[in-house]
JSON list of N, CA and C in Angstrom, two decimals:
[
{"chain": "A", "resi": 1165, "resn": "UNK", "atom": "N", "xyz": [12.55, -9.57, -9.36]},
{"chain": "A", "resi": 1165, "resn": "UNK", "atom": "CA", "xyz": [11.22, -9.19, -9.77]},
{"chain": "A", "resi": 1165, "resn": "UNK", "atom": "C", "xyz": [11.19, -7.67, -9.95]},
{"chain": "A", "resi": 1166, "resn": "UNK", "atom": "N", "xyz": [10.30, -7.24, -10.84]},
{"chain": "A", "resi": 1166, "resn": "UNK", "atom": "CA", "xyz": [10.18, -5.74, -11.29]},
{"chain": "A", "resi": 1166, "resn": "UNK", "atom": "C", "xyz": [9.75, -5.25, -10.67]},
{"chain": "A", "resi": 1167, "resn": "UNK", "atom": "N", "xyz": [10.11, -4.15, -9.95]},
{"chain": "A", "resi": 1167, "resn": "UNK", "atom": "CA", "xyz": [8.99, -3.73, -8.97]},
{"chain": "A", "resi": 1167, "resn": "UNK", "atom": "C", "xyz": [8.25, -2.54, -9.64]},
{"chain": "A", "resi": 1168, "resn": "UNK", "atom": "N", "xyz": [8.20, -2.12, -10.74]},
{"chain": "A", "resi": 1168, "resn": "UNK", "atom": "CA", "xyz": [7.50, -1.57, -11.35]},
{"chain": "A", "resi": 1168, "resn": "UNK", "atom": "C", "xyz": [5.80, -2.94, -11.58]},
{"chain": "A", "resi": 1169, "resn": "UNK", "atom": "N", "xyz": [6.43, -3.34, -12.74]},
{"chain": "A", "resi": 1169, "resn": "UNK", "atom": "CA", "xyz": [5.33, -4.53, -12.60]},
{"chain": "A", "resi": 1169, "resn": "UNK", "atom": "C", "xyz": [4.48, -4.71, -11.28]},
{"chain": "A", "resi": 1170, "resn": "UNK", "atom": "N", "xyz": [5.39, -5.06, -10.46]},
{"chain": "A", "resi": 1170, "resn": "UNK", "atom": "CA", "xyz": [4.70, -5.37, -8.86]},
{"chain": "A", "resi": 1170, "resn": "UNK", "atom": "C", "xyz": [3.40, -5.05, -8.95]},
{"chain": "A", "resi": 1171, "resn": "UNK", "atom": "N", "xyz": [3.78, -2.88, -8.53]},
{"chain": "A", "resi": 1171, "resn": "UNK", "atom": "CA", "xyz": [2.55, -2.01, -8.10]},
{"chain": "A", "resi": 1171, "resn": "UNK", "atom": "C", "xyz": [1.60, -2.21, -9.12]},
{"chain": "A", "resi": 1172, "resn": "UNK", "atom": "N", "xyz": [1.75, -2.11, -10.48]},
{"chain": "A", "resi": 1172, "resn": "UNK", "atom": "CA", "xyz": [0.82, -2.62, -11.37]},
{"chain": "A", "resi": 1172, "resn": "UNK", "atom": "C", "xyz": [-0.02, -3.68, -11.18]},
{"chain": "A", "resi": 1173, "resn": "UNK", "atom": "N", "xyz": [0.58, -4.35, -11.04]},
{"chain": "A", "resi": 1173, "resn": "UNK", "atom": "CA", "xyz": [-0.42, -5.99, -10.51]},
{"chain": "A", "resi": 1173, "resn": "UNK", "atom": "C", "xyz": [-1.38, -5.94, -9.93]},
{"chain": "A", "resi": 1174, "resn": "UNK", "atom": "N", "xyz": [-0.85, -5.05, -8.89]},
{"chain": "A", "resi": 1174, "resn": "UNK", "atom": "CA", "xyz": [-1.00, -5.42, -7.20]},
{"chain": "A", "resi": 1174, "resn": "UNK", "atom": "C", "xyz": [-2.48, -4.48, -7.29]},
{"chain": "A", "resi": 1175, "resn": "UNK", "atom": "N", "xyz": [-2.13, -3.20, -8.21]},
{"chain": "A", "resi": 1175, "resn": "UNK", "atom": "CA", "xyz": [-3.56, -2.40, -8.68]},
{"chain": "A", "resi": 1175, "resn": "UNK", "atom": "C", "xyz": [-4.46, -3.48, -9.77]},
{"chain": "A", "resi": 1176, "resn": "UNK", "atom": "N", "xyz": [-4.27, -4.44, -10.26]},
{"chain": "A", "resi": 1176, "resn": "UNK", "atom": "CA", "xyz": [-5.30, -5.09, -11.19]},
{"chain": "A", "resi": 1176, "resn": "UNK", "atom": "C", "xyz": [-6.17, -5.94, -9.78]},
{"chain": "A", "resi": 1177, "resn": "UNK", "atom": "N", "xyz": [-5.34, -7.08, -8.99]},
{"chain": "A", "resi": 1177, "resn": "UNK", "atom": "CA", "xyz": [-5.76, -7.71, -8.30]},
{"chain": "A", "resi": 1177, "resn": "UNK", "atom": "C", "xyz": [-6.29, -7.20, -6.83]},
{"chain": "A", "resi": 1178, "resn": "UNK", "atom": "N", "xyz": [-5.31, -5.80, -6.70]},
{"chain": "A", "resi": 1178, "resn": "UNK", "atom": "CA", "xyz": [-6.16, -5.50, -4.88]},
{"chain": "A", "resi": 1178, "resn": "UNK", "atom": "C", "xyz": [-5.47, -6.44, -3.94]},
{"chain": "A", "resi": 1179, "resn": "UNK", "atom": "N", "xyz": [-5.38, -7.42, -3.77]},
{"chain": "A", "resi": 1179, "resn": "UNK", "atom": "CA", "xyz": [-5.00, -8.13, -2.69]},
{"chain": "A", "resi": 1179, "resn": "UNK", "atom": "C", "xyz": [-3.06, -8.36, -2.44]},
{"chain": "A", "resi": 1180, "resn": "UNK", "atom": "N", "xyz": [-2.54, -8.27, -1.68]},
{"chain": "A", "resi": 1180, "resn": "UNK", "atom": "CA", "xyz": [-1.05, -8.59, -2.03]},
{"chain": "A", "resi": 1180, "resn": "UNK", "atom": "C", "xyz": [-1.00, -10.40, -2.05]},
{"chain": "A", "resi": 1181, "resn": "UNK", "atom": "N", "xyz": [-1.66, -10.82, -0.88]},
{"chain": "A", "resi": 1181, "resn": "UNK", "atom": "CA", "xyz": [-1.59, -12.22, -0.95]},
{"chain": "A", "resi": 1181, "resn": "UNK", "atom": "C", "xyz": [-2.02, -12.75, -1.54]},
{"chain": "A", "resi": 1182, "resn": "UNK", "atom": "N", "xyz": [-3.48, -12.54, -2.50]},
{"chain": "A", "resi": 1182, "resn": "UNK", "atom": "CA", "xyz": [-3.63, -13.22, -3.54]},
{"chain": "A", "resi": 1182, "resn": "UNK", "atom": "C", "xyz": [-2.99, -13.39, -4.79]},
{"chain": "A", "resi": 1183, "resn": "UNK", "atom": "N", "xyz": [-2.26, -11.57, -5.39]},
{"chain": "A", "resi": 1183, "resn": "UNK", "atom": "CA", "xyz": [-1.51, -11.85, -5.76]},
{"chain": "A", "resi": 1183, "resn": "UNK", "atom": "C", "xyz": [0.12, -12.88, -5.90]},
{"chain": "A", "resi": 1184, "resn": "UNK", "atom": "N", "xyz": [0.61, -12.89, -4.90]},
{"chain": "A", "resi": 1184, "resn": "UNK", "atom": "CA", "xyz": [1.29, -13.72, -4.79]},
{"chain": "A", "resi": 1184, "resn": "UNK", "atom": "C", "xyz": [0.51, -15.21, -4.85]},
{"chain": "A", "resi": 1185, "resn": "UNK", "atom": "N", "xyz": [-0.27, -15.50, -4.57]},
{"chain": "A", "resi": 1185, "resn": "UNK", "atom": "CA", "xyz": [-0.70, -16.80, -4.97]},
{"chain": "A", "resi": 1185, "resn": "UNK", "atom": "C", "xyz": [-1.12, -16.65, -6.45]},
{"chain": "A", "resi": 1186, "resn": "UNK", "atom": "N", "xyz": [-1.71, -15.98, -7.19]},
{"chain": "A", "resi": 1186, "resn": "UNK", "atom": "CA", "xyz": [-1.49, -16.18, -8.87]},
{"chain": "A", "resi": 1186, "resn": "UNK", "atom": "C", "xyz": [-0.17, -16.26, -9.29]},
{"chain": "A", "resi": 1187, "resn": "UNK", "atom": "N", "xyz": [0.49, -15.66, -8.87]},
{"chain": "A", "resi": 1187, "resn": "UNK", "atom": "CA", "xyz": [2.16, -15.46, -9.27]},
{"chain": "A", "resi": 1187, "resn": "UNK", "atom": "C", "xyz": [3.18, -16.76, -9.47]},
{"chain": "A", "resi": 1188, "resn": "UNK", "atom": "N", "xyz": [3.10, -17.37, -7.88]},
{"chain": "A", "resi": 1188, "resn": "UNK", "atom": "CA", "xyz": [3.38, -18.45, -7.40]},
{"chain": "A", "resi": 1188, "resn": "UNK", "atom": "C", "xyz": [2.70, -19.68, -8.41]},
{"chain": "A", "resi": 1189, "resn": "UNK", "atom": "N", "xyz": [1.66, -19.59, -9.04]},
{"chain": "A", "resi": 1189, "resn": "UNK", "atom": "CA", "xyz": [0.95, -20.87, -9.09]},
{"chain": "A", "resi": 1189, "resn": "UNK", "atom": "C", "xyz": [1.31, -20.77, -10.96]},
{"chain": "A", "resi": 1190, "resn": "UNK", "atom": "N", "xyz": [1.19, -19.33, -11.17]},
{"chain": "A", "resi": 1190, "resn": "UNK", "atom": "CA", "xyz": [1.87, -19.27, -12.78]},
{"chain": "A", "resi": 1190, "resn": "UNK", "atom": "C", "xyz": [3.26, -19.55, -13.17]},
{"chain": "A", "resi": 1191, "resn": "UNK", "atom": "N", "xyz": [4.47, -18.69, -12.33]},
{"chain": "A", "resi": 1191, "resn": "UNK", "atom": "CA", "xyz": [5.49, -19.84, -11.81]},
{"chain": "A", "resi": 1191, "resn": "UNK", "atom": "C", "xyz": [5.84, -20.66, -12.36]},
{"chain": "A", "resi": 1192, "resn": "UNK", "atom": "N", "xyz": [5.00, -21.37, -10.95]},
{"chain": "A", "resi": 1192, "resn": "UNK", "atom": "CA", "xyz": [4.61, -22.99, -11.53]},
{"chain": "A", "resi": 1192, "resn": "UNK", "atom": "C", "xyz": [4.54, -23.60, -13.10]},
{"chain": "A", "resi": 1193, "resn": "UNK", "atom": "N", "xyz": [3.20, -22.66, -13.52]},
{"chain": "A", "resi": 1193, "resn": "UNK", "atom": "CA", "xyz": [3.31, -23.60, -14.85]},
{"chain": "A", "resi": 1193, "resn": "UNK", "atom": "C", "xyz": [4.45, -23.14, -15.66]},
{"chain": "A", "resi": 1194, "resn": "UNK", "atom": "N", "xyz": [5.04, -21.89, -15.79]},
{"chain": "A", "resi": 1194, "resn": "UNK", "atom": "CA", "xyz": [6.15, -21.64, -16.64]},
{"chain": "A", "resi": 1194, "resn": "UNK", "atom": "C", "xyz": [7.32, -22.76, -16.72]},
{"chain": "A", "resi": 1195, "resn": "UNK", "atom": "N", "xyz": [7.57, -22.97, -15.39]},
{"chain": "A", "resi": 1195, "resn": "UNK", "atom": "CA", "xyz": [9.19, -23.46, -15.09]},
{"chain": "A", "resi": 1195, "resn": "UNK", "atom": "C", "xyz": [8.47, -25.21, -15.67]},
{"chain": "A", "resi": 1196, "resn": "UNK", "atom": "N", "xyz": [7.32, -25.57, -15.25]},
{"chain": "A", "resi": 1196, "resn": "UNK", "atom": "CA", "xyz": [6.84, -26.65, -15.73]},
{"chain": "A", "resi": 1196, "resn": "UNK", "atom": "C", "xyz": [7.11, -27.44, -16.88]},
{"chain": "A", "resi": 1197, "resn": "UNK", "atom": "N", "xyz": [6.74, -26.12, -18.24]},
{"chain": "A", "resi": 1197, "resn": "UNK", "atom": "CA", "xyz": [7.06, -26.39, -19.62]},
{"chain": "A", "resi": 1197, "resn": "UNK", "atom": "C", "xyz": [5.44, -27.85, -19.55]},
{"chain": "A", "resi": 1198, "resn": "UNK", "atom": "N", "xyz": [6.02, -28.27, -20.90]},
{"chain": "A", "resi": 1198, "resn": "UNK", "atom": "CA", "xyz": [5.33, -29.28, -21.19]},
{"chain": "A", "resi": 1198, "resn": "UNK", "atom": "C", "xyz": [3.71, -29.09, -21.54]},
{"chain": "A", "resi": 1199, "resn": "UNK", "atom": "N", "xyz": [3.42, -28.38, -22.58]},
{"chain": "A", "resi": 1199, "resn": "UNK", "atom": "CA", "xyz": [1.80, -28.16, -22.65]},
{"chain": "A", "resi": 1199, "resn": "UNK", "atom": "C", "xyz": [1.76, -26.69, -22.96]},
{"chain": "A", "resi": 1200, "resn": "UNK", "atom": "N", "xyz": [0.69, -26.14, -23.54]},
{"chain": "A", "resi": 1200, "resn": "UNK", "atom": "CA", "xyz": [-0.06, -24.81, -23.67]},
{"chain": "A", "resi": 1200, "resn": "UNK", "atom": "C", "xyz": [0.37, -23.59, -22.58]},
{"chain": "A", "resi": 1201, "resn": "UNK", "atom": "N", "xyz": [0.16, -23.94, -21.35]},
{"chain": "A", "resi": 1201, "resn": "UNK", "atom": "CA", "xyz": [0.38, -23.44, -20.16]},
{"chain": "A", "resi": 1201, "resn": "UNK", "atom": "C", "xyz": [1.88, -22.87, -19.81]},
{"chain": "A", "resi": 1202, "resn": "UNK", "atom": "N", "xyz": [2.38, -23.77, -20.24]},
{"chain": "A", "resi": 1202, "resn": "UNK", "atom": "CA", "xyz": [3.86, -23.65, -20.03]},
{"chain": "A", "resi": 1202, "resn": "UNK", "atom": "C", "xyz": [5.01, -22.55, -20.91]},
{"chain": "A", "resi": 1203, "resn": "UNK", "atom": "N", "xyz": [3.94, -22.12, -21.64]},
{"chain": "A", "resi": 1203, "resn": "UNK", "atom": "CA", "xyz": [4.45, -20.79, -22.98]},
{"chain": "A", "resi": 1203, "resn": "UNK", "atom": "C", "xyz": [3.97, -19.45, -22.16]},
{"chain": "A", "resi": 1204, "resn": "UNK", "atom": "N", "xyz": [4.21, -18.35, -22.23]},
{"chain": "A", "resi": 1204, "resn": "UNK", "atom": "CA", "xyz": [4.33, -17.09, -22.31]},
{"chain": "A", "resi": 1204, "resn": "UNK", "atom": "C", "xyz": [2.96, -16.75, -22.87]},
{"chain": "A", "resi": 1205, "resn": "UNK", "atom": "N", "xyz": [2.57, -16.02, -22.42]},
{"chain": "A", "resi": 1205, "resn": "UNK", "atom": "CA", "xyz": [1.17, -15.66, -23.13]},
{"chain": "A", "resi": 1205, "resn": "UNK", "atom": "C", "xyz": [1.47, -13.50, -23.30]},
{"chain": "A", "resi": 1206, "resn": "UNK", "atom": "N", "xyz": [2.41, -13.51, -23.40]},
{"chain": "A", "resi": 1206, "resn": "UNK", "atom": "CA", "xyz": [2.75, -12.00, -23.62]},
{"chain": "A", "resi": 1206, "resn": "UNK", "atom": "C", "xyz": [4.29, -11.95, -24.39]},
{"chain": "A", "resi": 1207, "resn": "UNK", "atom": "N", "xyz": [4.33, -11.03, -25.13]},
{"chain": "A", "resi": 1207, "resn": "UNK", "atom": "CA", "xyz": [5.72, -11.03, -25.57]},
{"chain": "A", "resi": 1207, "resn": "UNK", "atom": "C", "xyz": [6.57, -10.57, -24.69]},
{"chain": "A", "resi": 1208, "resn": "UNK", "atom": "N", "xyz": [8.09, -11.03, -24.16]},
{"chain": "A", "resi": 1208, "resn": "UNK", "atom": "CA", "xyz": [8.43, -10.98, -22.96]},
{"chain": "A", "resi": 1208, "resn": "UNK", "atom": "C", "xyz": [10.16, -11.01, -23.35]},
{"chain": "A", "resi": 1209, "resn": "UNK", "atom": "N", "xyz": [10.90, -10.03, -22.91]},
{"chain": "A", "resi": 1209, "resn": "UNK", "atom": "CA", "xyz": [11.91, -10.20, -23.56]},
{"chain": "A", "resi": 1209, "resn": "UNK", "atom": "C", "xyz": [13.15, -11.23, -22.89]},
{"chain": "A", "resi": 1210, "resn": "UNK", "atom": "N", "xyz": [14.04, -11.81, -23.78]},
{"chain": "A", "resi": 1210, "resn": "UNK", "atom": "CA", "xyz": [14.81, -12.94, -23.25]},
{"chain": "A", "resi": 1210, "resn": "UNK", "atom": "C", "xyz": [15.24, -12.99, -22.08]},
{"chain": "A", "resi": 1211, "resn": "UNK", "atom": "N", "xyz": [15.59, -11.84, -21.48]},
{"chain": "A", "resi": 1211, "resn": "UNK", "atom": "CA", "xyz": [16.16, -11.86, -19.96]},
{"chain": "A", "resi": 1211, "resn": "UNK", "atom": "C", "xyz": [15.21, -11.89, -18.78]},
{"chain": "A", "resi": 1212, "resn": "UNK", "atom": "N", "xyz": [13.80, -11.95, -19.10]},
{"chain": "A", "resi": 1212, "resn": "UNK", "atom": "CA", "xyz": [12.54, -11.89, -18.18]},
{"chain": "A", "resi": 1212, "resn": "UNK", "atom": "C", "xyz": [12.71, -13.37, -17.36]},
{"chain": "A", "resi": 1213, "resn": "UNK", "atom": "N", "xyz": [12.73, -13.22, -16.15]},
{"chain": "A", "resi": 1213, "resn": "UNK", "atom": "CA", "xyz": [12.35, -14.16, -15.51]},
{"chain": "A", "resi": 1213, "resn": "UNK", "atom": "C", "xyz": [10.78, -15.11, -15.37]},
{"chain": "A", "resi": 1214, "resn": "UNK", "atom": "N", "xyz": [10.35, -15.87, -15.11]},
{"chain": "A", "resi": 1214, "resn": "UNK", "atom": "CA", "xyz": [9.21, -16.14, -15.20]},
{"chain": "A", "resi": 1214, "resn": "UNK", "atom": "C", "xyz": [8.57, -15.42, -14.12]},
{"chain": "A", "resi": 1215, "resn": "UNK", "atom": "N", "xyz": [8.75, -15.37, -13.43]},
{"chain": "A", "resi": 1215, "resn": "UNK", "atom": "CA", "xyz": [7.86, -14.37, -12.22]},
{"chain": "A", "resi": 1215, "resn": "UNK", "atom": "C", "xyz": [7.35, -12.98, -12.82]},
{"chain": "A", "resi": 1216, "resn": "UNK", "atom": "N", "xyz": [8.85, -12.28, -13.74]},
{"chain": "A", "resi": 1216, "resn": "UNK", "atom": "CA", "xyz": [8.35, -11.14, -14.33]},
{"chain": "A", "resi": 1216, "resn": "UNK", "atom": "C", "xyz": [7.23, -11.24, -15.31]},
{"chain": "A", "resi": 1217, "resn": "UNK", "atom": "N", "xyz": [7.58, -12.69, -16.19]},
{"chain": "A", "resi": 1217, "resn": "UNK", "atom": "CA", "xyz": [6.28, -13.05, -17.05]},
{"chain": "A", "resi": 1217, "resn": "UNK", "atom": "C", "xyz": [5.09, -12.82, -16.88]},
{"chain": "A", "resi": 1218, "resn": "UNK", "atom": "N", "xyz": [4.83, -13.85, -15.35]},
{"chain": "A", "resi": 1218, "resn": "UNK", "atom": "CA", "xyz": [3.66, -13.90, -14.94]},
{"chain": "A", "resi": 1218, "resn": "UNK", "atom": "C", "xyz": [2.81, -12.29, -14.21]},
{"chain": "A", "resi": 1219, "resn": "UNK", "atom": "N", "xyz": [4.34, -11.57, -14.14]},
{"chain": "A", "resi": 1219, "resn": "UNK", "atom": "CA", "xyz": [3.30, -9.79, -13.71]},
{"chain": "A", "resi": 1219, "resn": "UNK", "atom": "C", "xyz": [3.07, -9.18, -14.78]},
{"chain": "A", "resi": 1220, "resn": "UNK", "atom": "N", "xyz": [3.27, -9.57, -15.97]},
{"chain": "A", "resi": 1220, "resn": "UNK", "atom": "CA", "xyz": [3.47, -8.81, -16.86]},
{"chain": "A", "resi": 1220, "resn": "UNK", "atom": "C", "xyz": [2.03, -9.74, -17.49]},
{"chain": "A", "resi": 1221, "resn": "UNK", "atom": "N", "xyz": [1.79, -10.88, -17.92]},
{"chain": "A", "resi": 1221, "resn": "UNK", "atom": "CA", "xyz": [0.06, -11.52, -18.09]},
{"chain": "A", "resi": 1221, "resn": "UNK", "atom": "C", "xyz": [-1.12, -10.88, -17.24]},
{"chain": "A", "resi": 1222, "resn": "UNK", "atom": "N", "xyz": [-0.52, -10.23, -16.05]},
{"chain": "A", "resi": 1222, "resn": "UNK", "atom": "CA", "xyz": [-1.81, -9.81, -15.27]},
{"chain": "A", "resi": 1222, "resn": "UNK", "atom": "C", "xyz": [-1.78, -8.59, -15.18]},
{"chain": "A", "resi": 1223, "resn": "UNK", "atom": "N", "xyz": [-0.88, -7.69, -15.65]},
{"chain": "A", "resi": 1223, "resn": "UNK", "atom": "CA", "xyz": [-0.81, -6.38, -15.90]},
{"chain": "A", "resi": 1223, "resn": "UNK", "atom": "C", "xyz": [-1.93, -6.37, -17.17]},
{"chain": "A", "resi": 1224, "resn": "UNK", "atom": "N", "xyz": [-1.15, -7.21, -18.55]},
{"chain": "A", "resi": 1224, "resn": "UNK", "atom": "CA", "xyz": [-2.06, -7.53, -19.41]},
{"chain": "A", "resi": 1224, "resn": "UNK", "atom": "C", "xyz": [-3.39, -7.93, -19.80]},
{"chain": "A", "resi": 1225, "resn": "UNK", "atom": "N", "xyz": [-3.67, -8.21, -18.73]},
{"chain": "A", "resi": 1225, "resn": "UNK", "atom": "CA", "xyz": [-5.21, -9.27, -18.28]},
{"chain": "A", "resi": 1225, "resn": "UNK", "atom": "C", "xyz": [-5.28, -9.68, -19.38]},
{"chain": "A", "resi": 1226, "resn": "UNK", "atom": "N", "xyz": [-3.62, -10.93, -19.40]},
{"chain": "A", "resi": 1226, "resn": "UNK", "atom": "CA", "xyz": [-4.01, -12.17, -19.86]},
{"chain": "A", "resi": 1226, "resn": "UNK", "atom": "C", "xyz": [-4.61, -13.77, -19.25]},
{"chain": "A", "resi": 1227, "resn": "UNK", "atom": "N", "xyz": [-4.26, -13.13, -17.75]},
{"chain": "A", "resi": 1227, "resn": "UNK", "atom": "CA", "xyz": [-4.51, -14.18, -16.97]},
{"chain": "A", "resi": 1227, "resn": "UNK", "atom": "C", "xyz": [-5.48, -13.78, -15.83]},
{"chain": "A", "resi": 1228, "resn": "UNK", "atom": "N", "xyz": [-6.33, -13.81, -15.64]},
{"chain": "A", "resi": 1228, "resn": "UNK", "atom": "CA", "xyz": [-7.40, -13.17, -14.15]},
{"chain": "A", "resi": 1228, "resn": "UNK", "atom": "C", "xyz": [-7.37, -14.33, -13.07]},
{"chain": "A", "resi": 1229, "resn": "UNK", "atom": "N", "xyz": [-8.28, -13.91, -12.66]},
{"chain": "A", "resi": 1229, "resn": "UNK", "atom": "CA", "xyz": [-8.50, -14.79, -11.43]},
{"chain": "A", "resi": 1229, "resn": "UNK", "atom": "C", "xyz": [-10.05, -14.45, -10.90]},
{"chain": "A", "resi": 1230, "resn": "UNK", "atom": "N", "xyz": [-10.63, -15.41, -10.11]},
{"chain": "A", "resi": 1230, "resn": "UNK", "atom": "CA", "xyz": [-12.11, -15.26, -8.89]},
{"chain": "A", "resi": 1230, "resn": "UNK", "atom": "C", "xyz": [-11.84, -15.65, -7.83]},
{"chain": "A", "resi": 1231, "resn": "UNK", "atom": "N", "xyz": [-12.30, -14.91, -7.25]},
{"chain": "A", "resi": 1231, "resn": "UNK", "atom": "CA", "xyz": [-12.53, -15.27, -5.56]},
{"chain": "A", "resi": 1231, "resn": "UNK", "atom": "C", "xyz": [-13.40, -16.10, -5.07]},
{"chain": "A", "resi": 1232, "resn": "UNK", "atom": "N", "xyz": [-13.47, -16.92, -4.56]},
{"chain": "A", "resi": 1232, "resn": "UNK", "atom": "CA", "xyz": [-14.36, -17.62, -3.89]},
{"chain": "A", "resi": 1232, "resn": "UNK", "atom": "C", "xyz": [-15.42, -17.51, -3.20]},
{"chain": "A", "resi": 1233, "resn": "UNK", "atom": "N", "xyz": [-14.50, -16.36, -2.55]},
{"chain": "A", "resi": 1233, "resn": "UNK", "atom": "CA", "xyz": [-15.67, -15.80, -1.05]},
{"chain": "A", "resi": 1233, "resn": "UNK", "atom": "C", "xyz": [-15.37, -14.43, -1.11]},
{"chain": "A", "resi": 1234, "resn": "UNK", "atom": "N", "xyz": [-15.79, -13.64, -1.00]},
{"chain": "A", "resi": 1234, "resn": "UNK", "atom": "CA", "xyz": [-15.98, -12.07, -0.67]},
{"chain": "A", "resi": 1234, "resn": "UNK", "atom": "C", "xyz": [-14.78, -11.30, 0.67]},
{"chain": "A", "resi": 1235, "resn": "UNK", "atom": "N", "xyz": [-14.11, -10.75, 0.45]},
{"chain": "A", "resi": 1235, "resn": "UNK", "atom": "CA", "xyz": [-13.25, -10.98, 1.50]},
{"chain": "A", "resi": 1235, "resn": "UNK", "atom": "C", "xyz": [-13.56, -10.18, 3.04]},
{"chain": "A", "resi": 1236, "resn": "UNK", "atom": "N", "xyz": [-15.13, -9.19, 2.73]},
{"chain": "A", "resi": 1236, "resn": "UNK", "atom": "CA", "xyz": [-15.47, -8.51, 3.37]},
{"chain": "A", "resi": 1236, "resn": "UNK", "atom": "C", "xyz": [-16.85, -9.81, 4.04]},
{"chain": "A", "resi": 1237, "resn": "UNK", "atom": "N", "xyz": [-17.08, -10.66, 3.29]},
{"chain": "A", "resi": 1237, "resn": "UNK", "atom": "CA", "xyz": [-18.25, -11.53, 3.97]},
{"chain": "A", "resi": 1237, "resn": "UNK", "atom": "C", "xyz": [-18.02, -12.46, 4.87]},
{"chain": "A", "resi": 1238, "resn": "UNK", "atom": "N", "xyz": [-16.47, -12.61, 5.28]},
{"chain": "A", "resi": 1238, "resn": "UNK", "atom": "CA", "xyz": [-15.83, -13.79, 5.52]},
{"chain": "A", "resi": 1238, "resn": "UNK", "atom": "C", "xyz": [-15.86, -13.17, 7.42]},
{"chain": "A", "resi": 1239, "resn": "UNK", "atom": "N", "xyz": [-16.82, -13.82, 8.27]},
{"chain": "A", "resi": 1239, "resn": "UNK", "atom": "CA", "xyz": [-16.41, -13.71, 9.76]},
{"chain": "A", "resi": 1239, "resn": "UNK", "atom": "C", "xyz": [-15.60, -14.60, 10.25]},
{"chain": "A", "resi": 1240, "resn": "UNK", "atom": "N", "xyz": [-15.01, -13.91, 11.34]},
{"chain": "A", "resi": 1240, "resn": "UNK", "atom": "CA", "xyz": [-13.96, -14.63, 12.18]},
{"chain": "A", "resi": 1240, "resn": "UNK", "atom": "C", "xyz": [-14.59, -14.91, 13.35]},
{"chain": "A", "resi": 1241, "resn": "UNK", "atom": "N", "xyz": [-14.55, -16.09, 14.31]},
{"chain": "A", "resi": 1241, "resn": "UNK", "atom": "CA", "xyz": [-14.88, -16.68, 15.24]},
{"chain": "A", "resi": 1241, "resn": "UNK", "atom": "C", "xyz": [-14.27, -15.95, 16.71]},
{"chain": "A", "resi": 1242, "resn": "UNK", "atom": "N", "xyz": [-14.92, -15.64, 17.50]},
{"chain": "A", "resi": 1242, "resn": "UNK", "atom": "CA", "xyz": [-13.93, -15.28, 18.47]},
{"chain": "A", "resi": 1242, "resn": "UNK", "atom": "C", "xyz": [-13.37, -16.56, 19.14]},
{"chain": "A", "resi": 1243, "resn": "UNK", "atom": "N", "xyz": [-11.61, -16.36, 19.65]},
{"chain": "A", "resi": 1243, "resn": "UNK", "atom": "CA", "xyz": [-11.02, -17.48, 20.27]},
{"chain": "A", "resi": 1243, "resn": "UNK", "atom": "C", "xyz": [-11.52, -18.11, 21.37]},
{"chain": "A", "resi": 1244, "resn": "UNK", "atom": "N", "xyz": [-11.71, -18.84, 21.75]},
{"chain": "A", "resi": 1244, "resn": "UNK", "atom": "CA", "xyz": [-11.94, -19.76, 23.24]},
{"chain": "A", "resi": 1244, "resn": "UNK", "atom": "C", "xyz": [-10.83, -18.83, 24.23]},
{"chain": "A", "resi": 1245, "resn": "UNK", "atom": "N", "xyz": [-11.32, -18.94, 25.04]},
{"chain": "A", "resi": 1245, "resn": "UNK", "atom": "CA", "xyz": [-9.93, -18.72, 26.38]},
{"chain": "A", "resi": 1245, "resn": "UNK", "atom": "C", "xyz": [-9.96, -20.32, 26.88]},
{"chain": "A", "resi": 1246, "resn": "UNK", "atom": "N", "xyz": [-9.02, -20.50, 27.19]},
{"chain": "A", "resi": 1246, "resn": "UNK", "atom": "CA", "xyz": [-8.69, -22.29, 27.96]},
{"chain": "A", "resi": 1246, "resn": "UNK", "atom": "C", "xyz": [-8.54, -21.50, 29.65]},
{"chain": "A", "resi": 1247, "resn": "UNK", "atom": "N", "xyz": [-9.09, -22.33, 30.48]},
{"chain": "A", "resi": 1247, "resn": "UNK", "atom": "CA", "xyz": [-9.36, -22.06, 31.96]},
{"chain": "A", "resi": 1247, "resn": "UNK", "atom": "C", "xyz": [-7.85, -22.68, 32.15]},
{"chain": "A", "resi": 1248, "resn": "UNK", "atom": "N", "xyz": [-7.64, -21.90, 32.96]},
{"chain": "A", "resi": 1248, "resn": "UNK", "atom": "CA", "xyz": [-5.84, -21.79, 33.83]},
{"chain": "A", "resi": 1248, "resn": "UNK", "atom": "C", "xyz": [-6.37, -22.83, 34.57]},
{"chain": "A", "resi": 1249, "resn": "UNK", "atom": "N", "xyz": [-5.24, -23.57, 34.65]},
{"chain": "A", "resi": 1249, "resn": "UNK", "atom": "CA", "xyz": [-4.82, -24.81, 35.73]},
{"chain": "A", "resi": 1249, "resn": "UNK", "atom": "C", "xyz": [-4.61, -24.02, 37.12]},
{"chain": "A", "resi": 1250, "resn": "UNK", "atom": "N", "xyz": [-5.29, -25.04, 37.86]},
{"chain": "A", "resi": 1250, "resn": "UNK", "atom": "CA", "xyz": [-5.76, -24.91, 39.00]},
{"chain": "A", "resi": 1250, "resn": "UNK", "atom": "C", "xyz": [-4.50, -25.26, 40.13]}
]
């Protein structure tokens, strides 16, 4: 993977782990084939891996993404403590 591309990305999307989950899930449809999805949506030269593909569509904002939930709205529960055996 390019790590040029990477930091690029990684500045469109903000998140590292989400990124990797667009990445991962585009991937997917590349190696897939079979359908619309499964083509290149950027000109990409022969030796590009699909992973590089897919940083190189979101560098492009050919491909975006939404969030669900806000990542700042999202509370965490505090843990239980379990009572020590007696």
């Amino acid at each position: 993977m390019n790590a040029d591309l990477m930091k690029k990305a990684l500045e469109k999307v903000g998140n590292p782990h989400v990124l990797v989950n667009i990445v991962s899930r585009r991937v997917r449809q590349l190696n897939g084939g079979g359908g619309g999805m499964g083509r290149p949506l950027v000109d990409a030269p022969p030796t590009a891996g699909a992973a590089d593909i897919a940083l190189m569509e979101i560098v492009e904002e050919k491909i975006g993404f939404e969030l669900l939930v806000e990542p700042d709205a999202v509370e965490v529960a505090p843990r239980r403590r379990r009572k020590a055996a007696a």
